[in-house]
Coordinates of C-alpha atoms in Angstrom, one line a residue:
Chain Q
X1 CA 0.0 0.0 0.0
X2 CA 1.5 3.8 -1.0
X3 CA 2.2 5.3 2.1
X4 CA 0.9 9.3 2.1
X5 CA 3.6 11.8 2.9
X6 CA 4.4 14.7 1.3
X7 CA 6.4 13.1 -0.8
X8 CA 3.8 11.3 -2.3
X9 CA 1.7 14.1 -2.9
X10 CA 4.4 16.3 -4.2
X11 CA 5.1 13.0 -6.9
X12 CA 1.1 12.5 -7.9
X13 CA 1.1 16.6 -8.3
X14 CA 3.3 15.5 -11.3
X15 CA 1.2 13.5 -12.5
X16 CA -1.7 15.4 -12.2
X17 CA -3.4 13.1 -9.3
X18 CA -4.4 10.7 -12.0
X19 CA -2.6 7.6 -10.8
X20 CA -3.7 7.4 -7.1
X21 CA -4.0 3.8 -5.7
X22 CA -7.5 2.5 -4.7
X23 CA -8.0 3.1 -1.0
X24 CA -9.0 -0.6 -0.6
X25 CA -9.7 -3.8 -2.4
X26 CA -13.6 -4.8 -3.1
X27 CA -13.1 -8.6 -2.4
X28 CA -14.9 -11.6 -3.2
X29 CA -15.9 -13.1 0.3
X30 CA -14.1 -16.5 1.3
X31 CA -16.3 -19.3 2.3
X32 CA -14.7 -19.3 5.9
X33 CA -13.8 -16.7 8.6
X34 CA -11.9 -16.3 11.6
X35 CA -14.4 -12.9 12.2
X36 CA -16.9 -11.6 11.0
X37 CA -17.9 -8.1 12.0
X38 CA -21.7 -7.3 11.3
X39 CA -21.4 -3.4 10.6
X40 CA -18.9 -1.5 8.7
X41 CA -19.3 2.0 10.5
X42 CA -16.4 3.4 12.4
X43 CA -16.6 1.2 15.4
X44 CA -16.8 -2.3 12.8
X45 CA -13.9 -1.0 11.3
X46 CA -11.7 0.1 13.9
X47 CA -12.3 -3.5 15.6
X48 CA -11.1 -5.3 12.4
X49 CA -8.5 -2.9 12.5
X50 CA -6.8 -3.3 16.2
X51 CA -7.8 -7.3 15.8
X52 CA -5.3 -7.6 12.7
X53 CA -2.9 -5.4 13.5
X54 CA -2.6 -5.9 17.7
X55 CA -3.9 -9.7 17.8
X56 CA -2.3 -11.0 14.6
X57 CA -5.7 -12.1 13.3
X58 CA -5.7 -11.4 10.0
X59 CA -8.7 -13.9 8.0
X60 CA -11.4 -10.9 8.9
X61 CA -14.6 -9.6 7.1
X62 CA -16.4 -7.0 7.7
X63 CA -20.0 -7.2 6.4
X64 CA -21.6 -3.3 5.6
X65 CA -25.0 -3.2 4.2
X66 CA -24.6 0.5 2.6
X67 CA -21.2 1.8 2.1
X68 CA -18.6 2.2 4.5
X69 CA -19.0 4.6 7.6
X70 CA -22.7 5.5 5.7
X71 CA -24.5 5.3 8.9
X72 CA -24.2 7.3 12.1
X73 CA -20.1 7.4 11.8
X74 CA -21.1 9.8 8.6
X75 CA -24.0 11.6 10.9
X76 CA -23.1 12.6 13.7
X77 CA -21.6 15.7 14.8
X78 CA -17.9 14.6 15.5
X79 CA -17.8 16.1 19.1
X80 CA -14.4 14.1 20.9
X81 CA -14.2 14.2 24.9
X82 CA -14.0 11.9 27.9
X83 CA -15.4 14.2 30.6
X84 CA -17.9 11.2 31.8
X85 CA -18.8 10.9 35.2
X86 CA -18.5 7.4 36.4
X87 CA -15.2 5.5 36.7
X88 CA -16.3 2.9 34.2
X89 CA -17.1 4.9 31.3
X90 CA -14.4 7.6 32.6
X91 CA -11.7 5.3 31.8
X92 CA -13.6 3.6 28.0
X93 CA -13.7 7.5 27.1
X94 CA -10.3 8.1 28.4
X95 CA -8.6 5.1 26.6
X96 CA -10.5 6.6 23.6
X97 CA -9.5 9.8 23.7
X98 CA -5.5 8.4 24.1
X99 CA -5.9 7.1 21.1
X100 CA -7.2 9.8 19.4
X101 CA -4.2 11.9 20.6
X102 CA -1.9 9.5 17.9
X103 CA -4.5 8.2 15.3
X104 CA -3.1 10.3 12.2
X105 CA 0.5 9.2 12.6
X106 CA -1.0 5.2 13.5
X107 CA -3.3 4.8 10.3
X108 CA -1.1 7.3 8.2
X109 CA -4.4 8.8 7.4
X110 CA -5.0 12.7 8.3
X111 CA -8.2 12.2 10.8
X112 CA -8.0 15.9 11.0
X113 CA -8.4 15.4 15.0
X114 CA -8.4 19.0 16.0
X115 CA -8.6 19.5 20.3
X116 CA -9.9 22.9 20.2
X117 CA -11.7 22.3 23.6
X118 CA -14.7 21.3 24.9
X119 CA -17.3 23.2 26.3
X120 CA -20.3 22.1 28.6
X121 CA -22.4 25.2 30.0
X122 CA -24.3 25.4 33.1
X123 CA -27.7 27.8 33.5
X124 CA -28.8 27.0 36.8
X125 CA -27.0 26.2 40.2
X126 CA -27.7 22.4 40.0
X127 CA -25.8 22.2 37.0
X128 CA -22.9 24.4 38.6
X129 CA -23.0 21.8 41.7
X130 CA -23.0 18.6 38.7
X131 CA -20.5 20.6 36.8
X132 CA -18.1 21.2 40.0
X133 CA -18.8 17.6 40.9
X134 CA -17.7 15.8 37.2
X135 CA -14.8 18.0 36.9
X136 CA -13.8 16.8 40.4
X137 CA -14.5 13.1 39.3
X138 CA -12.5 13.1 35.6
X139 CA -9.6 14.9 37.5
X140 CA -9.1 11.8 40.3
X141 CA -9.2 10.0 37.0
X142 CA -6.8 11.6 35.6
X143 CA -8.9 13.5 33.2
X144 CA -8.0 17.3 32.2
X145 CA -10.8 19.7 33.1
X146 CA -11.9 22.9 34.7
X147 CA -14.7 24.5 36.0
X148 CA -15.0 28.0 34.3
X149 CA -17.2 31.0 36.0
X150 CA -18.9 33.3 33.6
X151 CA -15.9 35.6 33.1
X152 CA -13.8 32.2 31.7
X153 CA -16.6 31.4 29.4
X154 CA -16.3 34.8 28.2
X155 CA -12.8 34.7 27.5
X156 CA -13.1 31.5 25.7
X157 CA -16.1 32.0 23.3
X158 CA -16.3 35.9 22.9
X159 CA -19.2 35.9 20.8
X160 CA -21.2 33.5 23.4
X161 CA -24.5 35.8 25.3
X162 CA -23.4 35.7 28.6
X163 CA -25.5 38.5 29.8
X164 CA -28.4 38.0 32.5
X165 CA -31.0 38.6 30.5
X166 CA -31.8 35.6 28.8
X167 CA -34.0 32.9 29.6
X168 CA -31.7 30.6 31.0
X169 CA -28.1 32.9 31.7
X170 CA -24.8 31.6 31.6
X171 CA -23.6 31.0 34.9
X172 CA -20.2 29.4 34.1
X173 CA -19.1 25.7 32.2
X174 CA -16.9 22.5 32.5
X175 CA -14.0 23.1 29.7
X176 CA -11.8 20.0 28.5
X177 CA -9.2 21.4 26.5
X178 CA -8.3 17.9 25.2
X179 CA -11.4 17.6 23.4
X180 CA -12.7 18.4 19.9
X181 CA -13.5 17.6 16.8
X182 CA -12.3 15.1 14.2
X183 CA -13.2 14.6 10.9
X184 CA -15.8 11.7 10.9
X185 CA -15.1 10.5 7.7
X186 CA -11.8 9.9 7.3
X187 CA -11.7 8.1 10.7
X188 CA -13.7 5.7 8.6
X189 CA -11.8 6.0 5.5
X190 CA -8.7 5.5 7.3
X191 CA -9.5 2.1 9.2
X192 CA -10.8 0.7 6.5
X193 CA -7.7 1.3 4.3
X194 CA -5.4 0.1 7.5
X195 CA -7.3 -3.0 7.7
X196 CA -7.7 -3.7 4.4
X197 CA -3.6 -3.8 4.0
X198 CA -3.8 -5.8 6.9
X199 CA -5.5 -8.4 4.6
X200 CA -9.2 -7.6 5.9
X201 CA -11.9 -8.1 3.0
X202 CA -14.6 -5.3 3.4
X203 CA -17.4 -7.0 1.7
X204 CA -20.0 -3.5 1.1
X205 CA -23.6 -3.5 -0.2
X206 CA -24.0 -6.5 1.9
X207 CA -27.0 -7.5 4.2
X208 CA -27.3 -9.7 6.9
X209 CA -30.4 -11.7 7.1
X210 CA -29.9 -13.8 10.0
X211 CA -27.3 -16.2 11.5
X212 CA -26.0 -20.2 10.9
X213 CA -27.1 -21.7 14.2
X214 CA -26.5 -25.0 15.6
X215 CA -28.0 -25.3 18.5
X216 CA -27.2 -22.2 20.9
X217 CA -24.0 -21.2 18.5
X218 CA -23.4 -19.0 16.3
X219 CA -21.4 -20.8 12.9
X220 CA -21.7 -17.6 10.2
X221 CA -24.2 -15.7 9.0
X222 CA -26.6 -15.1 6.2
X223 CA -26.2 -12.2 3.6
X224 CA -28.8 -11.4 0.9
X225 CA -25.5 -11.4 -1.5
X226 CA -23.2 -14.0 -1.0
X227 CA -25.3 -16.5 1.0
X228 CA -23.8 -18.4 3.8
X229 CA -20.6 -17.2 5.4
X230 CA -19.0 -19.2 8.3
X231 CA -17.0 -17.9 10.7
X232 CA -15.7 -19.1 14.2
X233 CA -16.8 -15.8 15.8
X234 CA -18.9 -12.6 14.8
X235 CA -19.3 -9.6 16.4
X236 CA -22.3 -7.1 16.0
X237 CA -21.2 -3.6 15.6
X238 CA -24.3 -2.1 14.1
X239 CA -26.2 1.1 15.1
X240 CA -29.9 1.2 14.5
X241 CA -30.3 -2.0 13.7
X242 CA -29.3 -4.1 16.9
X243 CA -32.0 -5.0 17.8
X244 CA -33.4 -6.9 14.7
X245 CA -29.5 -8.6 14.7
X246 CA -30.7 -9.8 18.2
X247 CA -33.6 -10.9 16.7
X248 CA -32.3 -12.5 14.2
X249 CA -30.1 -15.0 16.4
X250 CA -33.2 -15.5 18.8
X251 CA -32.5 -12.8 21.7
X252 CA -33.8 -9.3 23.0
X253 CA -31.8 -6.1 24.1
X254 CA -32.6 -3.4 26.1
X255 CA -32.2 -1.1 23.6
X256 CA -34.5 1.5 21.7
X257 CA -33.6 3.1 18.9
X258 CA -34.7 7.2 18.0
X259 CA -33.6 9.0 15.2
X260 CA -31.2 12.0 16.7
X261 CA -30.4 14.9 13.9
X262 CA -28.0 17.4 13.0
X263 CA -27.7 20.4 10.7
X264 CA -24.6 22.2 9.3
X265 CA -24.9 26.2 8.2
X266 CA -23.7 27.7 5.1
X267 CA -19.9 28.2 5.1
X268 CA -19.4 31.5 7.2
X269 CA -15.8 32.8 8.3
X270 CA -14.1 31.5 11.4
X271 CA -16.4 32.8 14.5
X272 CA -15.9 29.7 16.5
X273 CA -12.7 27.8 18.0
X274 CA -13.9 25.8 20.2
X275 CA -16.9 23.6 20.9
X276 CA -19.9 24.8 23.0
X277 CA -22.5 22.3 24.6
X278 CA -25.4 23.1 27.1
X279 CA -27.6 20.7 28.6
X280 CA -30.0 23.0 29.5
X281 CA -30.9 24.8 26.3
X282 CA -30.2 21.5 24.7
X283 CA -27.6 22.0 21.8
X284 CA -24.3 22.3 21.1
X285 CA -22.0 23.7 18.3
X286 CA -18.9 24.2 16.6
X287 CA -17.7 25.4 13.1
X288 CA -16.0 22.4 10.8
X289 CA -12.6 23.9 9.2
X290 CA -14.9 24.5 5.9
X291 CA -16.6 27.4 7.5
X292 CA -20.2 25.2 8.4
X293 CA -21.6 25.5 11.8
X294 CA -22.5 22.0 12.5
X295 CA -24.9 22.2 14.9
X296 CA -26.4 19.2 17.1
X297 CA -29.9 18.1 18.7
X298 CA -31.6 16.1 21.0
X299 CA -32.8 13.1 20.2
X300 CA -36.6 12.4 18.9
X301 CA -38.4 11.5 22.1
X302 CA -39.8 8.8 20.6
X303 CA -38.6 5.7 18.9
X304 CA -38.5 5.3 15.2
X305 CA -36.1 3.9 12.1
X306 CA -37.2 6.4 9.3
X307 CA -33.4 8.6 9.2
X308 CA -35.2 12.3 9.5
X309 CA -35.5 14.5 12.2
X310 CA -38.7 16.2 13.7
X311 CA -39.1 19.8 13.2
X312 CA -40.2 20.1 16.7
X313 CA -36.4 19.1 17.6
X314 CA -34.9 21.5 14.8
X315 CA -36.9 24.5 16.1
X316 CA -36.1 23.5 19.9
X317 CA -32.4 23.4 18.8
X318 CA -31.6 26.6 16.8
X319 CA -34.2 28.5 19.5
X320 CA -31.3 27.4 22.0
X321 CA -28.2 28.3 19.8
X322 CA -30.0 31.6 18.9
X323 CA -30.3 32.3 22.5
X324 CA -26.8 31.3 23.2
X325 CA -25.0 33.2 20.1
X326 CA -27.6 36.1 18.9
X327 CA -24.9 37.1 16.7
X328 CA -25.9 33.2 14.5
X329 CA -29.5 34.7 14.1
X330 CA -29.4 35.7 10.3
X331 CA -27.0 32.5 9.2
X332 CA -29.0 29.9 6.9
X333 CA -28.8 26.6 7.2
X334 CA -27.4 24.5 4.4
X335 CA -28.3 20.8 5.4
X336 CA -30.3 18.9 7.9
X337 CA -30.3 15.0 8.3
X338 CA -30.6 12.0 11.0
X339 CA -29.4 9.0 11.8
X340 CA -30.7 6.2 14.1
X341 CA -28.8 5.6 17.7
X342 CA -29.8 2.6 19.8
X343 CA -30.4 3.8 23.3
X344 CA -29.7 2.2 26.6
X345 CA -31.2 2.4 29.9
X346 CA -28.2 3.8 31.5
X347 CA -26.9 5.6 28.2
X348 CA -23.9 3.2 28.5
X349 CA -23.0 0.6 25.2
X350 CA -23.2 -3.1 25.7
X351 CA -20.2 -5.2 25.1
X352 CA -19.0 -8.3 25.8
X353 CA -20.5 -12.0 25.0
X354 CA -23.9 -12.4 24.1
X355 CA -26.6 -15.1 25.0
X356 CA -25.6 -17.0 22.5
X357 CA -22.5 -19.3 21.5
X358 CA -19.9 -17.0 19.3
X359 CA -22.0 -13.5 19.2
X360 CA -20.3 -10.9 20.5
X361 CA -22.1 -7.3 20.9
X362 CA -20.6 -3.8 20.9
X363 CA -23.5 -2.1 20.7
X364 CA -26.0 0.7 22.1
X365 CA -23.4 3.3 22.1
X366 CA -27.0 5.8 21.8
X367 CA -25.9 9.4 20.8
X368 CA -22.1 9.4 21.8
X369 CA -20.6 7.0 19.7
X370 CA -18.3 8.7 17.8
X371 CA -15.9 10.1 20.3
X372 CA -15.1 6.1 21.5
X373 CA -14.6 4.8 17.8
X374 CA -10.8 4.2 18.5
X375 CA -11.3 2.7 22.0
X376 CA -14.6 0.8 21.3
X377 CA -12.5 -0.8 18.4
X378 CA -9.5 -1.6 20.6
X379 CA -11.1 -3.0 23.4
X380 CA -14.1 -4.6 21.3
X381 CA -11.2 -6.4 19.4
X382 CA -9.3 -7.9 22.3
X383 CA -12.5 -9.2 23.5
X384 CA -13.2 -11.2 20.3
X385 CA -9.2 -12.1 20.3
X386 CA -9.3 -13.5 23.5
X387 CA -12.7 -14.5 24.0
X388 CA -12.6 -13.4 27.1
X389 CA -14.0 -9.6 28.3
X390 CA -11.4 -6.5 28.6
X391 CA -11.1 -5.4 31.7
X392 CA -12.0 -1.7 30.2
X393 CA -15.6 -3.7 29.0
X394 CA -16.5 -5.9 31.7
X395 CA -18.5 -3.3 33.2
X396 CA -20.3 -2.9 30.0
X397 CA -21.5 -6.3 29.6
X398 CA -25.4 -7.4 29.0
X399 CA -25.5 -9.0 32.8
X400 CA -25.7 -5.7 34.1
X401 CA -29.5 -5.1 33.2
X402 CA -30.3 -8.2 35.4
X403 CA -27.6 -7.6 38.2
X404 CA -29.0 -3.8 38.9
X405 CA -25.0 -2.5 38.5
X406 CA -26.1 -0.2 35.7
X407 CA -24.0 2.7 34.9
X408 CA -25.7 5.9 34.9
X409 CA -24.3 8.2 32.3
X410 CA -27.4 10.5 31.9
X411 CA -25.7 13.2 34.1
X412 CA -22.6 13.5 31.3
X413 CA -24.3 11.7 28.3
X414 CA -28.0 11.9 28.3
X415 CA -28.3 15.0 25.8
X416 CA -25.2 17.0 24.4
X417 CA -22.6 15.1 22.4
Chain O
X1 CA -44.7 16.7 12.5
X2 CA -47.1 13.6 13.6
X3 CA -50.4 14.4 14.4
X4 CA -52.2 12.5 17.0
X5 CA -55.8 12.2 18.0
X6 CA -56.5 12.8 21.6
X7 CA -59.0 9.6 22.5
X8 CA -60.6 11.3 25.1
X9 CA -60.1 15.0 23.8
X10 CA -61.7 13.7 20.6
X11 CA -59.2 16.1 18.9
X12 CA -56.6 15.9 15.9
X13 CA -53.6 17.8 17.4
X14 CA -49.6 18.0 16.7
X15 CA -47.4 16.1 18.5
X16 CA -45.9 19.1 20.5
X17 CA -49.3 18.9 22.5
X18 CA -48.1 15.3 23.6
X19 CA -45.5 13.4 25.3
X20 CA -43.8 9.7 24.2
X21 CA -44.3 7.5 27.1
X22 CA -42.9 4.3 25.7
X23 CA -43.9 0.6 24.9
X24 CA -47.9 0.4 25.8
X25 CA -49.4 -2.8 27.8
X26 CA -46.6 -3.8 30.0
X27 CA -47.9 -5.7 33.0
X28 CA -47.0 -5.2 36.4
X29 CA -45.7 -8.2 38.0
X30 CA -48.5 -9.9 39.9
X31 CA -46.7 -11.4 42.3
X32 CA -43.6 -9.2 42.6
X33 CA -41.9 -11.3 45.8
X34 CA -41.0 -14.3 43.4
X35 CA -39.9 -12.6 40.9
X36 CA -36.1 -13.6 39.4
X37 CA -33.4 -11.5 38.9
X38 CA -33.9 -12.0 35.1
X39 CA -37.7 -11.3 35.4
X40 CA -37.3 -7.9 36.7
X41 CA -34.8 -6.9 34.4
X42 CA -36.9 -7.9 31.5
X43 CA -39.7 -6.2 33.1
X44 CA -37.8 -3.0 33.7
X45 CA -35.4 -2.6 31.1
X46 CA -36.2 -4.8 28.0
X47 CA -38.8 -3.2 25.7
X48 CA -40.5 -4.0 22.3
X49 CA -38.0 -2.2 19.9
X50 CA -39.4 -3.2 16.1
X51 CA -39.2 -1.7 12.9
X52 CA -42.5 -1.6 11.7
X53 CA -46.4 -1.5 13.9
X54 CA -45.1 -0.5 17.6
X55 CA -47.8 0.2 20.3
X56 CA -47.1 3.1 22.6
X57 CA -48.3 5.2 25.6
X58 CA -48.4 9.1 25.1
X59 CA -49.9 11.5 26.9
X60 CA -51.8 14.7 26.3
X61 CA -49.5 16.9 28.1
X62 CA -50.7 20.6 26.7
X63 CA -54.5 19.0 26.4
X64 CA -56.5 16.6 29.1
X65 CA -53.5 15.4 30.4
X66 CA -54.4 11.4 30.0
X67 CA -52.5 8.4 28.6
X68 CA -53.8 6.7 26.0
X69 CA -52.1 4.5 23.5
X70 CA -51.2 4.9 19.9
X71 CA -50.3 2.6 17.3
X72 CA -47.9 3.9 14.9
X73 CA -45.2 2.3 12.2
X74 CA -41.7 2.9 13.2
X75 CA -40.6 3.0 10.1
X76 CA -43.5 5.6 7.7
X77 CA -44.5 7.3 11.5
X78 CA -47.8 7.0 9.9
X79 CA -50.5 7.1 13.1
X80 CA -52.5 4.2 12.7
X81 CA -54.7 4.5 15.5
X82 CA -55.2 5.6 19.2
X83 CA -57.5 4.1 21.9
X84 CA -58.1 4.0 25.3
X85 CA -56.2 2.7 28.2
X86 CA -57.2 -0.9 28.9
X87 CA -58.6 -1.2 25.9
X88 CA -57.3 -3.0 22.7
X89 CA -56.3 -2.0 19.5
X90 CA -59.1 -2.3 16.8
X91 CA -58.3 -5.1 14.3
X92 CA -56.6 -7.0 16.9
X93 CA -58.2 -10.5 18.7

């Protein structure tokens, strides 16, 4: 594979950029797996990524139905931090974000991972008393943050109404500076070329239609295109769908799945260096490198599969950004769209083994996916390596929705991401 | 924007009058002392998730401010019906 340096861009200038190499092969499938990974998002990916490259397993598929990272890795509003509350998904987010800090240089693929900061405001005392507490939390975890009062908001995002005439005023924030934003799609674009050259066929315009059982195990799975694939062990990394998956192989999940939406502006000059979140007013924002604010929402309150937004939820949203930034009032918006996220109980992902034989689930990351694509991957692949649970996912596993220990991330994750 | 028709109100309104509640007709344990682990997690936590006809509470938050239940496709959002609670869905045995 043609490694990108300047080098290499300097020698395709020459040739007019004619003679670039394919990104990745479009394989025929082999009858027999090692893995299969249902879902070829940035989560699928990265897992087939980290298994060949950190557990030497190398006879991989990955199985997308669309086209690769087409799904909620292409939706979402790339928002990166690990300011969660609880140790558990403290430490996931953490060994995500760690990752993050080198992913460029590792997949030789510009991820344009920018930590410009993160933002999350507070507008009443409770959320200054939640705030204080979080920070206090992330930083015994070793977790950069601050607690800002209005004055530090102010010097952060200028442009931000801080004044105490608004509906719900500013009364000060939680800032990570280690967070940011990346560029969703190339985080896709470059797994899927690092696990390709790692021999990993990424079989696209593929659907699974159910599994090859024998008794309570799992043997391969059944595609609309190819038929029958075995394989020792799948693992579902799908979003939006993984509940009908569950389905398929005879269990439930406790998940529901809501469309959540976003919208990006027309291309405006740099206003906006940082990203800004709020709880309360329910969005959050921050201006891509093209110029686009991209602007997020809350999710539909109630369940559905059709990828579109409510107004209700658009209105909601900009009313809160206007509020927030009166100087956004007159900006148009370009482009609106959803996505489906699965949604836990406890706003916390499942992973780990599966009632059944050889299905493993990294699922029901809900609306906060994205910023754990590198450590969902790494940790979702030594648990289909070893077949054993990562000490990072044990917490995380399906067990917990019987056993009570459930991991409540509403505080941190419920709404802004 | 769905719009929903309030069973008791007898009213078509939009949905920003109403509330999602989640999955309709799930019964209380009847003899919550023996229930299992397993039964009270899939009582509390495991709910009906389909793509396709999904029956559902909402209430009439900005109306009468009663539950009813709604059935409604997942998938079109088209509102098939609403009835009372403790009632059945027409078309249904």
């Amino acid at each position: 594979m043609e490694k990108y340096s300047a080098y290499s861009l300097f020698k395709h200038a020459l040739g007019h950029h004619e003679n670039w190499q394919r990104q990745w092969r479009n394989p025929e499938p082999k009858k027999h797996y090692d893995v299969i990974i249902i879902g070829g998002g940035g989560h699928g990916l990265a897992t087939a990524y980290y298994l060949a490259k950190n557990h030497g397993i190398h006879n991989i598929a990955v199985i997308e139905k669309g086209y690769l990272g087409g799904g909620n890795t292409g939706r979402n509003t790339t928002i990166v931090r690990s300011n969660y509350l609880w140790d558990e998904s403290a430490h996931l987010y953490e060994h995500a974000l760690t990752l993050w800090e080198g992913l460029s240089q590792d997949l030789n693929y510009n991820v344009m991972f920018s930590q410009r900061g993160v933002l999350n405001l507070g507008h009443t005392l409770q959320d200054m008393r939640d705030i204080e507490r979080r920070v206090s939390a992330n930083r015994l975890n070793g977790i950069d943050g601050e607690v800002l009062d209005v004055d530090g908001v102010r010097r952060i995002v200028p442009i931000l109404n801080t004044s105490k005439n608004t509906r719900f005023p500013v009364l000060g924030a939680s800032w990570q500076p280690r967070g940011g934003v990346a560029r969703h799609d190339a985080v896709a674009w470059g797994y899927a070329r690092g696990a390709d050259r790692l021999g990993v066929d990424l079989l696209q315009q593929c659907t699974v239609t159910g599994f090859e059982m024998s008794g309570n195990q799992v043997r391969g799975v059944v595609t609309n295109r190819y038929g029958t694939i075995e394989a020792d062990r799948v693992g579902c990394v799908v979003a939006g769908n993984s509940g009908v998956l569950a389905g398929y192989a005879g269990f439930e999940l406790p998940i529901e799945s809501h469309p959540l939406q976003a919208l990006v502006s027309e291309p405006i000059k740099p206003v906006l260096d940082t990203v800004v979140m709020s709880n309360q007013v329910h969005g959050y924002i921050s201006q891509s490198d093209k110029g686009d604010l991209v602007i997020g929402a809350g999710i539909d309150s109630y369940t559905g599969y059709g990828q579109r937004g409510s107004f209700t939820t658009i209105e909601h949203t900009i009313a809160a950004i206007v509020e927030l930034f009166p100087i956004f009032s007159r900006v148009r918006m370009n482009r609106q769209w959803g996505g489906i996220v699965d949604t836990t109980p406890d706003a916390c992902p499942i992973m780990g083994t599966s009632p059944v034989e050889n299905l493993y689930l990294n699922c029901g990351w809900g609306t906060g996916g994205f910023k754990a694509t590198p450590g969902s991957g790494h940790v979702f692949a030594e648990c289909l390596a070893s077949n054993d649970t990562p000490q990072l996912a044990k917490p995380f596993n399906l067990q917990r929705f019987y056993s009570g220990a459930l991991i409540d991330e509403h505080g941190a994750a419920g709404v802004a991401h | 924007m769905l719009k929903i028709h309030c069973p008791y109100c007898q009213e078509t309104r939009e949905e920003e009058e109403f509330h999602y509640s989640g999955q309709a007709h799930i019964a209380r344990p009847t003899d919550p002392e023996s229930c299992s682990d397993e039964d009270w997690g899939n009582y509390l936590y495991f709910r009906k998730n389909p793509r396709g006809r999904h029956m559902e509470m909402w209430v009439h938050a900005a109306g009468c401010r009663k539950f009813f239940n709604v059935v409604r496709d997942t998938v079109t959002y088209e509102v098939e019906q609403t009835y009372l609670i403790g009632h059945v869905p027409a078309g249904s045995t």
